[in-house]
Amino acid sequence: MNEYDKYLHPSYSQEGEDRIILDLFCDVSKGNYVDVGSHHPVRFSNTHLFYLNGWRGINIDPTPGTKVIFDEVRKEDINLEIGIGAKEEIKTLFMYEDHAINTFDKSRVEFIYEITKQKVKEERQVKIKTLKSVLEENEMPRIDFMNIDVEWDEINVLKSNDWKRLRPKVLLVEILDFKIDSLKENQIHQFLNEISYSFLCKTPRTCFYQDKTNPTRYSP
């Protein structure tokens, strides 16, 4: 260890999202999170840093085998191996070598092949539940932040919740086609404005929104 190591700040996120969240909730010692499309308990995780700091939450991912590793690493979290969508049904999950890009969206499959030539390795039939039903079944005292990263199906996840009752202070949503100069035309942005969430900031992939009715301490 050298004299400069004290300036190092750990991050488990893909783009440092956890450091932004940590700043937004600097006055919260132990909070709660929900991670939809959680992928892995450590890799690309926007919640692992908070678990290490005593926070607890719900991790949701449809990829077979995900629950086993989450139960091992996140023993005190609620870990669910299901998909989230607009209604309860069975859908086809298109799976890749890298499970981080698994998707229910057929157009996403076509896009991935066009750009990277990666092919689907396996298809699985997966149970889908609404976000509203999952949050009601696994009630938490409050939700400080929610992360949604489901490879082009984010709008269906958002529309499946009851936003009058179950509102995190901060929402992280992956929006890959986000363009700041045409922000008002984006359907996810439009929907979040309708339910009283305002745009806060972004990384290349992830957009941060906060509840207008219950903002974090560090509000613009």
PDB file of N, CA and C in Angstrom, residues 89-153:
ATOM      1  N   GLU A  89     -46.795 -14.435 -17.781  1.00  0.00           N
ATOM      2  CA  GLU A  89     -46.800 -15.326 -18.934  1.00  0.00           C
ATOM      3  C   GLU A  89     -45.495 -16.107 -18.977  1.00  0.00           C
ATOM      4  N   ILE A  90     -45.329 -16.911 -20.000  1.00  0.00           N
ATOM      5  CA  ILE A  90     -44.077 -17.608 -20.260  1.00  0.00           C
ATOM      6  C   ILE A  90     -43.488 -17.032 -21.546  1.00  0.00           C
ATOM      7  N   LYS A  91     -42.211 -16.608 -21.479  1.00  0.00           N
ATOM      8  CA  LYS A  91     -41.575 -16.022 -22.656  1.00  0.00           C
ATOM      9  C   LYS A  91     -40.248 -16.716 -22.947  1.00  0.00           C
ATOM     10  N   THR A  92     -39.784 -16.570 -24.192  1.00  0.00           N
ATOM     11  CA  THR A  92     -38.507 -17.148 -24.601  1.00  0.00           C
ATOM     12  C   THR A  92     -37.367 -16.215 -24.243  1.00  0.00           C
ATOM     13  N   LEU A  93     -36.406 -16.725 -23.481  1.00  0.00           N
ATOM     14  CA  LEU A  93     -35.199 -15.983 -23.152  1.00  0.00           C
ATOM     15  C   LEU A  93     -34.098 -16.408 -24.117  1.00  0.00           C
ATOM     16  N   PHE A  94     -33.546 -15.453 -24.847  1.00  0.00           N
ATOM     17  CA  PHE A  94     -32.452 -15.724 -25.780  1.00  0.00           C
ATOM     18  C   PHE A  94     -31.138 -15.529 -25.031  1.00  0.00           C
ATOM     19  N   MET A  95     -30.356 -16.613 -24.935  1.00  0.00           N
ATOM     20  CA  MET A  95     -29.171 -16.619 -24.086  1.00  0.00           C
ATOM     21  C   MET A  95     -27.893 -16.663 -24.914  1.00  0.00           C
ATOM     22  N   TYR A  96     -26.891 -15.896 -24.439  1.00  0.00           N
ATOM     23  CA  TYR A  96     -25.600 -15.790 -25.100  1.00  0.00           C
ATOM     24  C   TYR A  96     -24.487 -16.347 -24.212  1.00  0.00           C
ATOM     25  N   GLU A  97     -23.302 -16.453 -24.787  1.00  0.00           N
ATOM     26  CA  GLU A  97     -22.133 -16.870 -24.024  1.00  0.00           C
ATOM     27  C   GLU A  97     -21.920 -15.926 -22.839  1.00  0.00           C
ATOM     28  N   ASP A  98     -22.055 -14.633 -23.103  1.00  0.00           N
ATOM     29  CA  ASP A  98     -22.011 -13.627 -22.050  1.00  0.00           C
ATOM     30  C   ASP A  98     -23.443 -13.345 -21.617  1.00  0.00           C
ATOM     31  N   HIS A  99     -23.812 -13.823 -20.448  1.00  0.00           N
ATOM     32  CA  HIS A  99     -25.195 -13.698 -19.977  1.00  0.00           C
ATOM     33  C   HIS A  99     -25.626 -12.255 -19.728  1.00  0.00           C
ATOM     34  N   ALA A 100     -24.679 -11.320 -19.732  1.00  0.00           N
ATOM     35  CA  ALA A 100     -25.028  -9.919 -19.514  1.00  0.00           C
ATOM     36  C   ALA A 100     -25.903  -9.367 -20.635  1.00  0.00           C
ATOM     37  N   ILE A 101     -25.895 -10.010 -21.806  1.00  0.00           N
ATOM     38  CA  ILE A 101     -26.686  -9.507 -22.937  1.00  0.00           C
ATOM     39  C   ILE A 101     -27.886 -10.405 -23.248  1.00  0.00           C
ATOM     40  N   ASN A 102     -28.217 -11.342 -22.360  1.00  0.00           N
ATOM     41  CA  ASN A 102     -29.423 -12.153 -22.551  1.00  0.00           C
ATOM     42  C   ASN A 102     -30.643 -11.243 -22.677  1.00  0.00           C
ATOM     43  N   THR A 103     -31.590 -11.634 -23.511  1.00  0.00           N
ATOM     44  CA  THR A 103     -32.729 -10.759 -23.763  1.00  0.00           C
ATOM     45  C   THR A 103     -33.986 -11.546 -24.123  1.00  0.00           C
ATOM     46  N   PHE A 104     -35.139 -10.912 -23.884  1.00  0.00           N
ATOM     47  CA  PHE A 104     -36.421 -11.453 -24.346  1.00  0.00           C
ATOM     48  C   PHE A 104     -36.826 -10.823 -25.686  1.00  0.00           C
ATOM     49  N   ASP A 105     -36.088  -9.817 -26.112  1.00  0.00           N
ATOM     50  CA  ASP A 105     -36.460  -9.005 -27.269  1.00  0.00           C
ATOM     51  C   ASP A 105     -35.827  -9.552 -28.548  1.00  0.00           C
ATOM     52  N   LYS A 106     -36.654 -10.025 -29.475  1.00  0.00           N
ATOM     53  CA  LYS A 106     -36.166 -10.609 -30.722  1.00  0.00           C
ATOM     54  C   LYS A 106     -35.414  -9.579 -31.561  1.00  0.00           C
ATOM     55  N   SER A 107     -35.865  -8.329 -31.539  1.00  0.00           N
ATOM     56  CA  SER A 107     -35.176  -7.295 -32.306  1.00  0.00           C
ATOM     57  C   SER A 107     -33.781  -7.022 -31.734  1.00  0.00           C
ATOM     58  N   ARG A 108     -33.615  -7.209 -30.427  1.00  0.00           N
ATOM     59  CA  ARG A 108     -32.306  -7.069 -29.794  1.00  0.00           C
ATOM     60  C   ARG A 108     -31.369  -8.173 -30.284  1.00  0.00           C
ATOM     61  N   VAL A 109     -31.900  -9.369 -30.461  1.00  0.00           N
ATOM     62  CA  VAL A 109     -31.121 -10.495 -30.997  1.00  0.00           C
ATOM     63  C   VAL A 109     -30.606 -10.157 -32.389  1.00  0.00           C
ATOM     64  N   GLU A 110     -31.478  -9.630 -33.216  1.00  0.00           N
ATOM     65  CA  GLU A 110     -31.100  -9.268 -34.585  1.00  0.00           C
ATOM     66  C   GLU A 110     -30.060  -8.156 -34.593  1.00  0.00           C
ATOM     67  N   PHE A 111     -30.222  -7.189 -33.676  1.00  0.00           N
ATOM     68  CA  PHE A 111     -29.273  -6.072 -33.586  1.00  0.00           C
ATOM     69  C   PHE A 111     -27.892  -6.572 -33.158  1.00  0.00           C
ATOM     70  N   ILE A 112     -27.844  -7.439 -32.149  1.00  0.00           N
ATOM     71  CA  ILE A 112     -26.572  -7.968 -31.659  1.00  0.00           C
ATOM     72  C   ILE A 112     -25.836  -8.708 -32.770  1.00  0.00           C
ATOM     73  N   TYR A 113     -26.583  -9.501 -33.536  1.00  0.00           N
ATOM     74  CA  TYR A 113     -25.933 -10.246 -34.621  1.00  0.00           C
ATOM     75  C   TYR A 113     -25.420  -9.295 -35.698  1.00  0.00           C
ATOM     76  N   GLU A 114     -26.204  -8.289 -36.019  1.00  0.00           N
ATOM     77  CA  GLU A 114     -25.811  -7.327 -37.058  1.00  0.00           C
ATOM     78  C   GLU A 114     -24.540  -6.583 -36.674  1.00  0.00           C
ATOM     79  N   ILE A 115     -24.427  -6.218 -35.396  1.00  0.00           N
ATOM     80  CA  ILE A 115     -23.288  -5.421 -34.942  1.00  0.00           C
ATOM     81  C   ILE A 115     -22.068  -6.272 -34.597  1.00  0.00           C
ATOM     82  N   THR A 116     -22.288  -7.408 -33.934  1.00  0.00           N
ATOM     83  CA  THR A 116     -21.168  -8.203 -33.398  1.00  0.00           C
ATOM     84  C   THR A 116     -21.032  -9.601 -33.985  1.00  0.00           C
ATOM     85  N   LYS A 117     -22.050 -10.050 -34.722  1.00  0.00           N
ATOM     86  CA  LYS A 117     -22.093 -11.412 -35.283  1.00  0.00           C
ATOM     87  C   LYS A 117     -22.228 -12.486 -34.211  1.00  0.00           C
ATOM     88  N   GLN A 118     -22.531 -12.093 -32.981  1.00  0.00           N
ATOM     89  CA  GLN A 118     -22.755 -13.076 -31.928  1.00  0.00           C
ATOM     90  C   GLN A 118     -24.109 -13.753 -32.137  1.00  0.00           C
ATOM     91  N   LYS A 119     -24.128 -15.067 -31.950  1.00  0.00           N
ATOM     92  CA  LYS A 119     -25.356 -15.833 -32.121  1.00  0.00           C
ATOM     93  C   LYS A 119     -25.891 -16.304 -30.770  1.00  0.00           C
ATOM     94  N   VAL A 120     -27.194 -16.495 -30.721  1.00  0.00           N
ATOM     95  CA  VAL A 120     -27.815 -17.041 -29.528  1.00  0.00           C
ATOM     96  C   VAL A 120     -27.298 -18.452 -29.282  1.00  0.00           C
ATOM     97  N   LYS A 121     -26.873 -18.712 -28.046  1.00  0.00           N
ATOM     98  CA  LYS A 121     -26.334 -20.021 -27.700  1.00  0.00           C
ATOM     99  C   LYS A 121     -27.427 -20.996 -27.300  1.00  0.00           C
ATOM    100  N   GLU A 122     -28.483 -20.465 -26.658  1.00  0.00           N
ATOM    101  CA  GLU A 122     -29.543 -21.322 -26.129  1.00  0.00           C
ATOM    102  C   GLU A 122     -30.811 -20.511 -25.936  1.00  0.00           C
ATOM    103  N   GLU A 123     -31.949 -21.179 -26.026  1.00  0.00           N
ATOM    104  CA  GLU A 123     -33.232 -20.543 -25.751  1.00  0.00           C
ATOM    105  C   GLU A 123     -33.906 -21.285 -24.607  1.00  0.00           C
ATOM    106  N   ARG A 124     -34.483 -20.529 -23.673  1.00  0.00           N
ATOM    107  CA  ARG A 124     -35.177 -21.126 -22.536  1.00  0.00           C
ATOM    108  C   ARG A 124     -36.545 -20.465 -22.357  1.00  0.00           C
ATOM    109  N   GLN A 125     -37.511 -21.252 -21.942  1.00  0.00           N
ATOM    110  CA  GLN A 125     -38.821 -20.726 -21.596  1.00  0.00           C
ATOM    111  C   GLN A 125     -38.786 -20.293 -20.130  1.00  0.00           C
ATOM    112  N   VAL A 126     -39.142 -19.038 -19.884  1.00  0.00           N
ATOM    113  CA  VAL A 126     -38.971 -18.450 -18.559  1.00  0.00           C
ATOM    114  C   VAL A 126     -40.279 -17.829 -18.073  1.00  0.00           C
ATOM    115  N   LYS A 127     -40.534 -17.973 -16.785  1.00  0.00           N
ATOM    116  CA  LYS A 127     -41.720 -17.379 -16.166  1.00  0.00           C
ATOM    117  C   LYS A 127     -41.558 -15.877 -16.026  1.00  0.00           C
ATOM    118  N   ILE A 128     -42.603 -15.135 -16.415  1.00  0.00           N
ATOM    119  CA  ILE A 128     -42.612 -13.685 -16.300  1.00  0.00           C
ATOM    120  C   ILE A 128     -43.656 -13.258 -15.264  1.00  0.00           C
ATOM    121  N   LYS A 129     -43.272 -12.311 -14.393  1.00  0.00           N
ATOM    122  CA  LYS A 129     -44.206 -11.723 -13.447  1.00  0.00           C
ATOM    123  C   LYS A 129     -44.129 -10.204 -13.575  1.00  0.00           C
ATOM    124  N   THR A 130     -45.136  -9.507 -13.094  1.00  0.00           N
ATOM    125  CA  THR A 130     -45.092  -8.049 -13.110  1.00  0.00           C
ATOM    126  C   THR A 130     -44.253  -7.549 -11.935  1.00  0.00           C
ATOM    127  N   LEU A 131     -43.691  -6.367 -12.100  1.00  0.00           N
ATOM    128  CA  LEU A 131     -42.913  -5.773 -11.016  1.00  0.00           C
ATOM    129  C   LEU A 131     -43.808  -5.491  -9.813  1.00  0.00           C
ATOM    130  N   LYS A 132     -45.019  -5.058 -10.072  1.00  0.00           N
ATOM    131  CA  LYS A 132     -45.981  -4.788  -8.994  1.00  0.00           C
ATOM    132  C   LYS A 132     -46.182  -6.017  -8.121  1.00  0.00           C
ATOM    133  N   SER A 133     -46.412  -7.183  -8.731  1.00  0.00           N
ATOM    134  CA  SER A 133     -46.680  -8.397  -7.955  1.00  0.00           C
ATOM    135  C   SER A 133     -45.457  -8.839  -7.161  1.00  0.00           C
ATOM    136  N   VAL A 134     -44.272  -8.713  -7.745  1.00  0.00           N
ATOM    137  CA  VAL A 134     -43.044  -9.122  -7.049  1.00  0.00           C
ATOM    138  C   VAL A 134     -42.793  -8.222  -5.840  1.00  0.00           C
ATOM    139  N   LEU A 135     -42.966  -6.919  -6.006  1.00  0.00           N
ATOM    140  CA  LEU A 135     -42.718  -6.002  -4.899  1.00  0.00           C
ATOM    141  C   LEU A 135     -43.758  -6.146  -3.798  1.00  0.00           C
ATOM    142  N   GLU A 136     -44.987  -6.493  -4.165  1.00  0.00           N
ATOM    143  CA  GLU A 136     -46.017  -6.712  -3.155  1.00  0.00           C
ATOM    144  C   GLU A 136     -45.769  -8.012  -2.385  1.00  0.00           C
ATOM    145  N   GLU A 137     -45.288  -9.034  -3.087  1.00  0.00           N
ATOM    146  CA  GLU A 137     -45.010 -10.324  -2.442  1.00  0.00           C
ATOM    147  C   GLU A 137     -43.772 -10.266  -1.550  1.00  0.00           C
ATOM    148  N   ASN A 138     -42.842  -9.380  -1.880  1.00  0.00           N
ATOM    149  CA  ASN A 138     -41.592  -9.260  -1.121  1.00  0.00           C
ATOM    150  C   ASN A 138     -41.477  -7.837  -0.582  1.00  0.00           C
ATOM    151  N   GLU A 139     -42.418  -7.476   0.267  1.00  0.00           N
ATOM    152  CA  GLU A 139     -42.543  -6.097   0.742  1.00  0.00           C
ATOM    153  C   GLU A 139     -41.304  -5.647   1.501  1.00  0.00           C
ATOM    154  N   MET A 140     -40.860  -4.421   1.191  1.00  0.00           N
ATOM    155  CA  MET A 140     -39.717  -3.817   1.856  1.00  0.00           C
ATOM    156  C   MET A 140     -40.183  -2.560   2.585  1.00  0.00           C
ATOM    157  N   PRO A 141     -39.482  -2.155   3.656  1.00  0.00           N
ATOM    158  CA  PRO A 141     -39.891  -0.957   4.395  1.00  0.00           C
ATOM    159  C   PRO A 141     -39.880   0.293   3.518  1.00  0.00           C
ATOM    160  N   ARG A 142     -38.948   0.327   2.563  1.00  0.00           N
ATOM    161  CA  ARG A 142     -38.882   1.415   1.583  1.00  0.00           C
ATOM    162  C   ARG A 142     -37.917   0.959   0.481  1.00  0.00           C
ATOM    163  N   ILE A 143     -37.947   1.654  -0.645  1.00  0.00           N
ATOM    164  CA  ILE A 143     -36.992   1.387  -1.712  1.00  0.00           C
ATOM    165  C   ILE A 143     -36.230   2.673  -1.978  1.00  0.00           C
ATOM    166  N   ASP A 144     -34.949   2.678  -1.675  1.00  0.00           N
ATOM    167  CA  ASP A 144     -34.149   3.876  -1.903  1.00  0.00           C
ATOM    168  C   ASP A 144     -33.806   4.042  -3.377  1.00  0.00           C
ATOM    169  N   PHE A 145     -33.297   2.967  -4.000  1.00  0.00           N
ATOM    170  CA  PHE A 145     -33.059   3.062  -5.440  1.00  0.00           C
ATOM    171  C   PHE A 145     -33.379   1.736  -6.120  1.00  0.00           C
ATOM    172  N   MET A 146     -33.748   1.857  -7.393  1.00  0.00           N
ATOM    173  CA  MET A 146     -34.056   0.689  -8.208  1.00  0.00           C
ATOM    174  C   MET A 146     -33.239   0.753  -9.495  1.00  0.00           C
ATOM    175  N   ASN A 147     -32.649  -0.368  -9.862  1.00  0.00           N
ATOM    176  CA  ASN A 147     -31.870  -0.481 -11.086  1.00  0.00           C
ATOM    177  C   ASN A 147     -32.628  -1.368 -12.078  1.00  0.00           C
ATOM    178  N   ILE A 148     -32.798  -0.897 -13.317  1.00  0.00           N
ATOM    179  CA  ILE A 148     -33.493  -1.677 -14.346  1.00  0.00           C
ATOM    180  C   ILE A 148     -32.612  -1.767 -15.583  1.00  0.00           C
ATOM    181  N   ASP A 149     -32.161  -2.980 -15.885  1.00  0.00           N
ATOM    182  CA  ASP A 149     -31.281  -3.217 -17.034  1.00  0.00           C
ATOM    183  C   ASP A 149     -31.681  -4.556 -17.645  1.00  0.00           C
ATOM    184  N   VAL A 150     -32.586  -4.519 -18.625  1.00  0.00           N
ATOM    185  CA  VAL A 150     -33.162  -5.758 -19.155  1.00  0.00           C
ATOM    186  C   VAL A 150     -33.069  -5.849 -20.681  1.00  0.00           C
ATOM    187  N   GLU A 151     -32.049  -5.227 -21.237  1.00  0.00           N
ATOM    188  CA  GLU A 151     -31.724  -5.399 -22.662  1.00  0.00           C
ATOM    189  C   GLU A 151     -32.904  -5.141 -23.590  1.00  0.00           C
ATOM    190  N   TRP A 152     -33.357  -3.893 -23.593  1.00  0.00           N
ATOM    191  CA  TRP A 152     -34.374  -3.359 -24.499  1.00  0.00           C
ATOM    192  C   TRP A 152     -35.815  -3.615 -24.050  1.00  0.00           C
ATOM    193  N   ASP A 153     -36.034  -4.187 -22.886  1.00  0.00           N
ATOM    194  CA  ASP A 153     -37.407  -4.420 -22.424  1.00  0.00           C
ATOM    195  C   ASP A 153     -37.746  -3.522 -21.229  1.00  0.00           C
TER     196      ASP A 153
END
